[in-house]
Coordinates of N, CA and C in Angstrom, one line a residue:
X13 N 12.0 -7.1 -16.1 CA 11.5 -6.0 -15.3 C 10.9 -6.5 -14.0
X14 N 11.0 -5.7 -13.0 CA 10.4 -6.0 -11.7 C 9.4 -4.8 -11.4
X15 N 8.2 -5.2 -11.0 CA 7.2 -4.1 -10.6 C 6.7 -4.4 -9.2
X16 N 6.9 -3.4 -8.4 CA 6.4 -3.5 -7.0 C 5.1 -2.6 -6.9
X17 N 4.1 -3.2 -6.3 CA 2.8 -2.5 -6.1 C 2.6 -2.1 -4.7
X18 N 2.1 -0.9 -4.4 CA 1.5 -0.6 -3.1 C 0.1 -1.3 -3.1
X19 N -0.6 -1.3 -2.0 CA -1.9 -1.9 -1.9 C -3.1 -0.9 -1.9
X20 N -3.2 -0.3 -0.7 CA -4.4 0.7 -0.5 C -4.3 1.8 -1.4
X21 N -5.3 2.0 -2.2 CA -5.3 3.2 -3.1 C -4.7 2.9 -4.5
X22 N -3.9 1.8 -4.5 CA -3.2 1.4 -5.8 C -3.9 0.2 -6.4
X23 N -4.1 -0.9 -5.6 CA -4.8 -2.1 -6.1 C -6.1 -2.3 -5.4
X24 N -6.2 -1.9 -4.1 CA -7.5 -2.2 -3.4 C -8.0 -0.9 -2.7
X25 N -9.3 -1.0 -2.4 CA -9.9 0.1 -1.6 C -10.5 -0.5 -0.3
X26 N -9.8 -0.3 0.8 CA -10.2 -0.8 2.1 C -10.6 0.3 3.0
X27 N -11.0 1.4 2.4 CA -11.3 2.6 3.2 C -12.4 2.3 4.2
X28 N -13.4 1.6 3.8 CA -14.5 1.3 4.7 C -14.1 0.5 5.9
X29 N -13.3 -0.5 5.6 CA -12.7 -1.4 6.7 C -11.8 -0.6 7.6
X30 N -11.0 0.2 7.0 CA -10.1 1.0 7.8 C -10.8 2.0 8.8
X31 N -11.8 2.7 8.2 CA -12.5 3.7 9.0 C -13.3 3.0 10.1
X32 N -14.0 1.9 9.8 CA -14.7 1.2 10.8 C -13.8 0.7 11.9
X33 N -12.6 0.2 11.5 CA -11.7 -0.4 12.5 C -11.2 0.7 13.4
X34 N -10.9 1.9 12.9 CA -10.5 3.0 13.7 C -11.6 3.4 14.7
X35 N -12.8 3.6 14.1 CA -13.9 4.1 15.0 C -14.2 3.1 16.1
X36 N -14.1 1.8 15.7 CA -14.3 0.7 16.7 C -13.3 0.8 17.9
X37 N -12.0 1.1 17.5 CA -11.0 1.1 18.5 C -11.2 2.3 19.5
X38 N -11.6 3.4 19.0 CA -11.9 4.6 19.8 C -13.1 4.3 20.7
X39 N -14.1 3.6 20.2 CA -15.3 3.2 21.0 C -15.0 2.2 22.1
X40 N -14.1 1.3 21.8 CA -13.7 0.3 22.8 C -13.1 0.9 24.0
X41 N -12.3 2.0 23.8 CA -11.6 2.6 24.9 C -12.3 3.9 25.3
X42 N -13.5 4.1 24.8 CA -14.4 5.2 25.2 C -13.8 6.6 25.0
X43 N -13.1 6.7 23.8 CA -12.6 8.0 23.4 C -13.4 8.5 22.3
X44 N -13.5 9.8 22.1 CA -14.3 10.3 21.0 C -13.4 10.2 19.7
X45 N -14.1 9.7 18.7 CA -13.4 9.3 17.5 C -13.2 10.5 16.6
X46 N -12.0 10.6 15.9 CA -11.8 11.6 14.9 C -12.7 11.4 13.7
X47 N -12.9 12.5 12.9 CA -13.8 12.3 11.8 C -13.1 11.6 10.6
X48 N -13.9 11.1 9.7 CA -13.4 10.2 8.6 C -12.3 10.9 7.8
X49 N -12.5 12.2 7.5 CA -11.5 12.9 6.7 C -10.1 13.0 7.4
X50 N -10.1 13.1 8.7 CA -8.8 13.1 9.4 C -8.1 11.8 9.3
X51 N -8.9 10.7 9.4 CA -8.3 9.4 9.3 C -7.8 9.1 7.8
X52 N -8.7 9.5 6.9 CA -8.3 9.2 5.4 C -7.1 10.0 5.0
X53 N -6.9 11.1 5.6 CA -5.7 11.9 5.3 C -4.4 11.2 5.7
X54 N -4.5 10.2 6.5 CA -3.3 9.5 7.0 C -3.1 8.1 6.5
X55 N -4.1 7.7 5.7 CA -4.0 6.3 5.1 C -2.7 6.2 4.3
X56 N -2.0 5.1 4.5 CA -0.8 4.8 3.8 C 0.4 4.8 4.8
X57 N 0.2 5.5 6.0 CA 1.1 5.5 7.1 C 0.9 4.2 7.9
X58 N 1.9 3.8 8.6 CA 1.7 2.7 9.6 C 0.7 3.1 10.6
X59 N 0.0 2.1 11.2 CA -1.1 2.4 12.2 C -0.6 3.2 13.4
X60 N 0.6 2.8 13.9 CA 1.1 3.5 15.1 C 1.3 5.0 14.8
X61 N 1.8 5.3 13.5 CA 2.0 6.7 13.1 C 0.6 7.4 13.0
X62 N -0.4 6.7 12.5 CA -1.7 7.3 12.3 C -2.3 7.6 13.6
X63 N -2.2 6.7 14.6 CA -2.8 7.0 15.9 C -2.1 8.2 16.6
X64 N -0.7 8.2 16.4 CA 0.0 9.3 17.0 C -0.4 10.6 16.4
X65 N -0.5 10.6 15.1 CA -1.0 11.9 14.4 C -2.4 12.3 14.8
X66 N -3.2 11.3 15.2 CA -4.6 11.6 15.6 C -4.6 12.0 17.1
X67 N -3.4 12.2 17.7 CA -3.4 12.7 19.1 C -3.4 11.7 20.2
X68 N -3.2 10.4 19.8 CA -3.2 9.4 20.9 C -2.0 9.5 21.7
X69 N -2.1 9.3 23.0 CA -0.9 9.3 23.9 C -0.1 8.0 23.6
X70 N 1.2 8.2 23.8 CA 2.2 7.2 23.4 C 1.9 5.8 24.2
X71 N 1.5 5.9 25.4 CA 1.4 4.7 26.2 C 0.1 3.9 25.8
X72 N -0.8 4.5 25.0 CA -2.0 3.9 24.6 C -2.0 3.4 23.1
X73 N -1.0 3.9 22.4 CA -1.0 3.6 20.9 C -1.1 2.1 20.6
X74 N -0.3 1.3 21.2 CA -0.2 -0.1 20.8 C -1.5 -0.9 21.2
X75 N -2.1 -0.4 22.3 CA -3.4 -1.0 22.6 C -4.4 -0.7 21.5
X76 N -4.4 0.5 21.1 CA -5.3 0.9 20.0 C -5.0 0.1 18.7
X77 N -3.7 0.0 18.4 CA -3.3 -0.7 17.2 C -3.8 -2.2 17.2
X78 N -3.6 -2.8 18.4 CA -4.0 -4.2 18.5 C -5.6 -4.4 18.4
X79 N -6.3 -3.4 19.0 CA -7.8 -3.5 18.9 C -8.2 -3.3 17.5
X80 N -7.6 -2.3 16.8 CA -7.8 -2.1 15.4 C -7.7 -3.4 14.6
X81 N -6.5 -4.0 14.8 CA -6.2 -5.2 14.0 C -7.2 -6.3 14.2
X82 N -7.6 -6.5 15.5 CA -8.5 -7.5 15.8 C -9.8 -7.4 15.0
X83 N -10.3 -6.1 15.0 CA -11.6 -5.8 14.3 C -11.4 -5.9 12.8
X84 N -10.3 -5.4 12.3 CA -10.0 -5.4 10.9 C -9.9 -6.8 10.3
X85 N -9.3 -7.7 11.1 CA -9.1 -9.1 10.6 C -10.5 -9.7 10.4
X86 N -11.5 -9.3 11.2 CA -12.8 -9.9 11.0 C -13.6 -9.4 9.8
X87 N -13.4 -8.1 9.5 CA -14.2 -7.5 8.4 C -13.5 -7.2 7.1
X88 N -12.2 -7.4 7.1 CA -11.4 -6.9 5.9 C -11.9 -7.5 4.6
X89 N -12.1 -8.8 4.5 CA -12.4 -9.4 3.2 C -13.8 -8.9 2.8
X90 N -14.8 -8.7 3.7 CA -16.1 -8.3 3.3 C -16.1 -6.8 2.9
X91 N -15.2 -6.0 3.5 CA -15.3 -4.6 3.4 C -14.2 -4.0 2.6
X92 N -13.5 -4.8 1.8 CA -12.5 -4.3 0.9 C -12.8 -4.8 -0.5
X93 N -12.6 -3.9 -1.5 CA -12.8 -4.2 -2.9 C -11.6 -4.0 -3.7
X94 N -11.5 -4.7 -4.8 CA -10.4 -4.4 -5.8 C -10.8 -3.1 -6.5
X95 N -9.8 -2.2 -6.7 CA -10.1 -1.0 -7.4 C -10.3 -1.4 -8.9
X96 N -11.0 -0.5 -9.6 CA -11.3 -0.7 -11.0 C -10.0 -0.9 -11.8
X97 N -10.0 -2.0 -12.6 CA -8.9 -2.3 -13.5 C -7.7 -2.9 -12.7
X98 N -7.8 -3.1 -11.4 CA -6.6 -3.6 -10.6 C -6.3 -5.1 -11.0
X99 N -7.4 -5.9 -11.1 CA -7.2 -7.3 -11.5 C -6.5 -7.4 -12.8
X100 N -7.0 -6.7 -13.8 CA -6.4 -6.7 -15.1 C -5.0 -6.2 -15.1
X101 N -4.7 -5.2 -14.3 CA -3.4 -4.6 -14.2 C -2.4 -5.7 -13.7
X102 N -2.8 -6.4 -12.6 CA -1.9 -7.4 -12.1 C -1.7 -8.6 -13.1
X103 N -2.8 -9.0 -13.7 CA -2.7 -10.1 -14.6 C -1.9 -9.8 -15.8
X104 N -2.0 -8.5 -16.3 CA -1.2 -8.1 -17.5 C 0.3 -7.9 -17.1
X105 N 0.5 -7.4 -15.9 CA 1.9 -7.2 -15.5 C 2.6 -8.5 -15.3
X106 N 1.9 -9.5 -14.8 CA 2.5 -10.8 -14.6 C 3.0 -11.5 -15.8
X107 N 2.5 -11.0 -17.0 CA 2.9 -11.6 -18.3 C 4.3 -11.2 -18.7
X108 N 4.7 -10.0 -18.3 CA 6.0 -9.5 -18.8 C 7.0 -9.1 -17.7
X109 N 6.6 -9.2 -16.4 CA 7.4 -8.7 -15.3 C 7.3 -9.6 -14.1
X110 N 8.3 -9.6 -13.2 CA 8.2 -10.2 -11.9 C 7.5 -9.2 -10.9
X111 N 6.6 -9.7 -10.1 CA 5.8 -8.8 -9.3 C 6.0 -8.9 -7.8
X112 N 5.9 -7.8 -7.0 CA 5.9 -7.9 -5.6 C 4.9 -6.8 -5.0
X113 N 4.6 -7.0 -3.8 CA 3.8 -6.0 -3.0 C 4.6 -5.4 -1.9
X114 N 4.5 -4.1 -1.8 CA 5.2 -3.4 -0.7 C 4.2 -2.5 0.0
X115 N 3.8 -2.8 1.2 CA 2.7 -2.1 1.9 C 3.0 -1.8 3.3
X116 N 2.4 -0.8 3.9 CA 2.5 -0.5 5.3 C 1.4 -1.3 6.1
X117 N 0.5 -1.9 5.4 CA -0.5 -2.8 6.1 C 0.2 -4.0 6.7
X118 N -0.5 -4.7 7.6 CA 0.1 -5.9 8.1 C 0.1 -6.9 7.0
X119 N 1.3 -7.5 6.8 CA 1.5 -8.4 5.7 C 0.6 -9.7 5.7
X120 N 0.4 -10.2 7.0 CA -0.4 -11.4 7.1 C -1.9 -11.2 6.6
X121 N -2.5 -10.0 7.0 CA -3.8 -9.7 6.5 C -3.8 -9.4 5.0
X122 N -2.8 -8.7 4.6 CA -2.7 -8.4 3.1 C -2.7 -9.6 2.3
X123 N -1.9 -10.6 2.7 CA -1.9 -11.9 2.0 C -3.2 -12.5 1.9
X124 N -4.0 -12.5 3.0 CA -5.3 -13.1 3.1 C -6.2 -12.4 2.1
X125 N -6.1 -11.1 2.0 CA -6.9 -10.3 1.1 C -6.6 -10.6 -0.3
X126 N -5.3 -10.7 -0.7 CA -4.9 -11.0 -2.1 C -5.3 -12.4 -2.5
X127 N -5.2 -13.3 -1.5 CA -5.7 -14.7 -1.8 C -7.2 -14.7 -2.0
X128 N -7.9 -13.9 -1.2 CA -9.4 -13.7 -1.4 C -9.7 -13.2 -2.8
X129 N -8.9 -12.3 -3.3 CA -9.2 -11.8 -4.6 C -8.6 -12.7 -5.8
X130 N -7.9 -13.8 -5.4 CA -7.4 -14.7 -6.4 C -6.2 -14.1 -7.1
X131 N -5.4 -13.3 -6.4 CA -4.2 -12.6 -7.1 C -2.9 -12.9 -6.5
X132 N -2.9 -13.5 -5.3 CA -1.6 -13.7 -4.6 C -0.6 -14.5 -5.3
X133 N -1.1 -15.5 -6.1 CA -0.1 -16.3 -6.9 C 0.6 -15.6 -8.0
X134 N 0.2 -14.4 -8.3 CA 0.9 -13.6 -9.3 C 2.1 -12.8 -8.7
X135 N 2.3 -12.8 -7.4 CA 3.3 -12.1 -6.7 C 4.4 -13.0 -6.1
X136 N 5.6 -12.6 -6.3 CA 6.7 -13.4 -5.7 C 7.0 -13.1 -4.3
X137 N 6.6 -11.9 -3.8 CA 6.9 -11.5 -2.5 C 5.9 -10.5 -2.0
X138 N 5.6 -10.5 -0.7 CA 4.7 -9.4 -0.1 C 5.4 -9.0 1.2
X139 N 5.8 -7.7 1.2 CA 6.4 -7.1 2.4 C 5.4 -6.2 3.1
X140 N 5.1 -6.6 4.3 CA 4.2 -5.8 5.1 C 4.9 -5.1 6.3
X141 N 4.1 -4.5 7.1 CA 4.6 -3.7 8.3 C 5.5 -4.6 9.2
X142 N 5.1 -5.8 9.4 CA 5.8 -6.6 10.4 C 7.2 -7.2 9.8
X143 N 7.4 -7.0 8.6 CA 8.7 -7.5 8.0 C 9.8 -6.5 8.0
X144 N 9.6 -5.3 8.4 CA 10.6 -4.3 8.4 C 10.6 -3.5 9.7
X145 N 11.8 -2.9 10.0 CA 11.8 -2.0 11.2 C 11.3 -0.6 10.7
X146 N 11.7 -0.2 9.5 CA 11.4 1.1 9.0 C 10.5 1.1 7.9
X147 N 9.2 1.4 8.0 CA 8.3 1.4 6.9 C 8.5 2.5 5.9
X148 N 7.8 2.5 4.8 CA 7.8 3.6 3.9 C 7.5 4.9 4.6
X149 N 8.2 6.0 4.3 CA 9.0 6.3 3.1 C 10.4 5.8 3.2
X150 N 10.8 5.1 4.2 CA 12.2 4.5 4.3 C 12.4 3.6 3.1
X151 N 13.6 3.4 2.7 CA 14.0 2.4 1.6 C 13.8 1.0 2.0
X152 N 13.8 0.7 3.3 CA 13.9 -0.7 3.7 C 12.9 -1.7 3.2
X153 N 11.6 -1.3 3.1 CA 10.6 -2.3 2.6 C 10.9 -2.7 1.1
X154 N 11.3 -1.7 0.3 CA 11.6 -2.0 -1.1 C 12.8 -2.8 -1.2
X155 N 13.9 -2.5 -0.5 CA 15.1 -3.2 -0.5 C 14.9 -4.7 0.0
X156 N 14.0 -4.8 1.0 CA 13.7 -6.1 1.5 C 13.0 -7.0 0.4
X157 N 12.0 -6.3 -0.3 CA 11.3 -7.0 -1.3 C 12.2 -7.5 -2.4
X158 N 13.2 -6.6 -2.8 CA 14.1 -6.9 -3.9 C 15.1 -8.1 -3.6
X159 N 15.2 -8.4 -2.3 CA 16.0 -9.6 -2.0 C 15.4 -10.9 -2.6
X160 N 14.1 -10.8 -2.9 CA 13.5 -12.0 -3.5 C 13.7 -12.2 -5.0
X161 N 14.3 -11.2 -5.6 CA 14.5 -11.2 -7.1 C 15.9 -11.2 -7.5
X162 N 16.2 -11.6 -8.7 CA 17.5 -11.4 -9.4 C 17.3 -10.0 -10.0
X163 N 18.0 -9.0 -9.5 CA 17.8 -7.6 -10.0 C 18.8 -7.2 -11.1
X164 N 19.7 -8.1 -11.5 CA 20.7 -7.8 -12.4 C 20.2 -7.4 -13.8
X165 N 20.6 -6.2 -14.2 CA 20.1 -5.6 -15.5 C 18.6 -5.5 -15.6
X166 N 17.9 -5.4 -14.5 CA 16.5 -5.3 -14.6 C 16.0 -3.8 -14.3
X167 N 15.1 -3.4 -15.0 CA 14.4 -2.1 -14.6 C 13.5 -2.4 -13.5
X168 N 13.5 -1.6 -12.4 CA 12.7 -1.8 -11.3 C 11.8 -0.6 -11.0
X169 N 10.5 -0.9 -10.8 CA 9.5 0.2 -10.7 C 8.6 0.0 -9.5
X170 N 8.3 1.1 -8.8 CA 7.3 1.0 -7.7 C 6.1 1.8 -8.2
X171 N 4.9 1.2 -8.1 CA 3.6 1.9 -8.4 C 2.9 2.2 -7.2
X172 N 2.6 3.4 -6.9 CA 1.9 3.8 -5.6 C 1.0 5.0 -5.8
X173 N 0.2 5.2 -4.8 CA -0.8 6.3 -4.9 C -0.4 7.5 -3.9
X174 N 0.6 7.3 -3.1 CA 1.0 8.4 -2.1 C 2.4 8.7 -2.2
X175 N 2.7 9.9 -1.7 CA 4.1 10.3 -1.7 C 5.0 9.3 -0.9
X176 N 4.5 8.6 0.1 CA 5.3 7.6 0.8 C 5.9 6.6 -0.1
X177 N 5.1 6.1 -1.1 CA 5.5 5.1 -2.1 C 6.7 5.7 -2.9
X178 N 6.5 6.9 -3.4 CA 7.4 7.5 -4.3 C 8.7 7.9 -3.6
X179 N 8.6 8.4 -2.4 CA 9.8 8.7 -1.6 C 10.6 7.5 -1.3
X180 N 9.9 6.4 -0.9 CA 10.5 5.1 -0.6 C 11.3 4.6 -1.8
X181 N 10.6 4.7 -3.0 CA 11.3 4.3 -4.3 C 12.6 5.1 -4.5
X182 N 12.5 6.4 -4.3 CA 13.6 7.3 -4.5 C 14.8 6.9 -3.6
X183 N 14.4 6.7 -2.3 CA 15.4 6.3 -1.3 C 16.0 5.0 -1.6
X184 N 15.3 4.1 -2.3 CA 15.8 2.8 -2.6 C 16.5 2.8 -4.0
X185 N 16.5 3.9 -4.6 CA 17.2 4.0 -5.9 C 16.5 3.4 -7.1
X186 N 15.1 3.3 -7.0 CA 14.4 2.7 -8.1 C 13.4 3.7 -8.7
X187 N 12.8 3.3 -9.9 CA 11.9 4.2 -10.6 C 10.5 4.2 -9.9
X188 N 9.7 5.2 -10.1 CA 8.4 5.2 -9.5 C 7.3 5.8 -10.4
X189 N 6.1 5.3 -10.3 CA 5.0 5.9 -11.0 C 3.9 6.2 -9.9
X190 N 3.3 7.4 -10.1 CA 2.2 7.7 -9.2 C 0.9 7.4 -9.9
X191 N -0.1 6.9 -9.1 CA -1.5 6.7 -9.6 C -2.5 7.5 -8.9
X192 N -3.5 7.9 -9.6 CA -4.5 8.9 -9.0 C -5.7 8.1 -8.5
X193 N -5.6 6.8 -8.3 CA -6.8 6.0 -7.8 C -6.9 6.0 -6.3
X194 N -6.0 6.7 -5.6 CA -6.0 6.6 -4.2 C -6.0 7.9 -3.4
X195 N -5.1 8.1 -2.5 CA -5.3 9.1 -1.4 C -4.5 10.4 -1.7
X196 N -3.4 10.4 -2.4 CA -2.8 11.7 -2.6 C -3.2 12.4 -3.9
X197 N -3.2 13.7 -3.9 CA -3.6 14.4 -5.2 C -2.4 14.5 -6.1
X198 N -2.8 14.8 -7.4 CA -1.8 14.9 -8.5 C -0.7 15.9 -8.1
X199 N -1.1 17.0 -7.5 CA -0.1 18.1 -7.2 C 1.0 17.5 -6.3
X200 N 0.5 16.7 -5.3 CA 1.5 16.1 -4.3 C 2.4 15.1 -5.0
X201 N 1.8 14.2 -5.8 CA 2.6 13.2 -6.5 C 3.6 13.8 -7.4
X202 N 3.2 14.9 -8.1 CA 4.1 15.5 -9.0 C 5.4 16.0 -8.4
X203 N 5.4 16.3 -7.1 CA 6.6 16.7 -6.4 C 7.7 15.6 -6.4
X204 N 7.2 14.3 -6.6 CA 8.1 13.2 -6.3 C 8.3 12.3 -7.6
X205 N 7.5 12.4 -8.6 CA 7.7 11.7 -9.8 C 7.1 12.5 -11.0
X206 N 7.6 12.3 -12.2 CA 7.0 13.0 -13.3 C 6.2 12.0 -14.2
X207 N 6.0 10.8 -13.6 CA 5.2 9.8 -14.4 C 4.0 9.5 -13.5
X208 N 2.8 10.0 -14.0 CA 1.6 9.8 -13.2 C 0.5 9.3 -14.1
X209 N -0.3 8.3 -13.7 CA -1.4 7.8 -14.5 C -2.6 7.7 -13.7
X210 N -3.7 7.5 -14.4 CA -5.0 7.4 -13.7 C -5.1 6.3 -12.7
X211 N -4.6 5.1 -13.1 CA -4.7 3.9 -12.3 C -3.6 2.9 -12.6
X212 N -3.6 1.8 -11.9 CA -2.5 0.8 -12.0 C -2.5 0.2 -13.4
X213 N -3.6 0.1 -14.1 CA -3.7 -0.5 -15.4 C -2.9 0.4 -16.4
X214 N -3.2 1.7 -16.4 CA -2.5 2.6 -17.3 C -1.0 2.6 -17.0
X215 N -0.7 2.5 -15.7 CA 0.8 2.4 -15.4 C 1.4 1.1 -15.9
X216 N 0.7 0.0 -15.8 CA 1.2 -1.2 -16.4 C 1.3 -1.2 -17.9
X217 N 0.3 -0.6 -18.6 CA 0.4 -0.5 -20.0 C 1.6 0.3 -20.4
X218 N 1.9 1.4 -19.7 CA 3.1 2.2 -20.0 C 4.4 1.4 -19.8
X219 N 4.4 0.6 -18.8 CA 5.7 -0.2 -18.6 C 5.8 -1.3 -19.6
X220 N 4.7 -1.8 -20.0 CA 4.7 -2.9 -21.1 C 5.2 -2.3 -22.4
X221 N 4.8 -1.1 -22.7 CA 5.2 -0.4 -23.9 C 6.7 -0.1 -23.8
X222 N 7.2 0.3 -22.7 CA 8.6 0.6 -22.4 C 9.4 -0.7 -22.7
X223 N 8.9 -1.8 -22.1 CA 9.6 -3.0 -22.2 C 9.7 -3.5 -23.7
X224 N 8.6 -3.4 -24.4 CA 8.6 -3.9 -25.8 C 9.5 -3.0 -26.7
X225 N 9.6 -1.7 -26.3 CA 10.4 -0.8 -27.1 C 11.9 -1.0 -26.9
X226 N 12.2 -1.8 -25.9 CA 13.6 -2.1 -25.6 C 14.1 -3.2 -26.4
X227 N 13.2 -3.9 -27.1 CA 13.6 -5.1 -27.8 C 13.5 -4.9 -29.3

């Protein structure tokens, strides 16, 4: 079995770091900042898409993205936490499946975060924003991650907290599980998968029971 995890809202909570980095970028360029709820509604999308949705002019977007990243890099490890049960979920999953991470975050910083939490060694691959041309909900990030595995006769699952994860899984032709630990509500997730759990640990327990029932 192969299990791919999203990061924000699935394994980690970096809301504080994300919000602070957004507000900082608006302050640097002397723009009035959107409120927290507007920003949170877009978490999971790539940064350039988030800034575009927040009304930023096209010729300024990448300046804002770069300023965001600069600040985020400095604060991310102090202002990000593992979600409840996430460590246990990853450690349990690693005992019966091969694991990967597929995120729209910058892969370089995501790797630093997972090393900080002592979990990076459990994953065979981490695909971030800079590794693909087309981020989730496109199939490309998942397909790119799967290049690192022998997929023959393997069940492949994506665990994520937003519709972007679930649509990406569908586009890539793999199974998906929605979790309620993050940013999208149950009603939204139900449109894209009929398997929804409270968090990543419950999702992993379900997959473990599926695997053992196959033998």
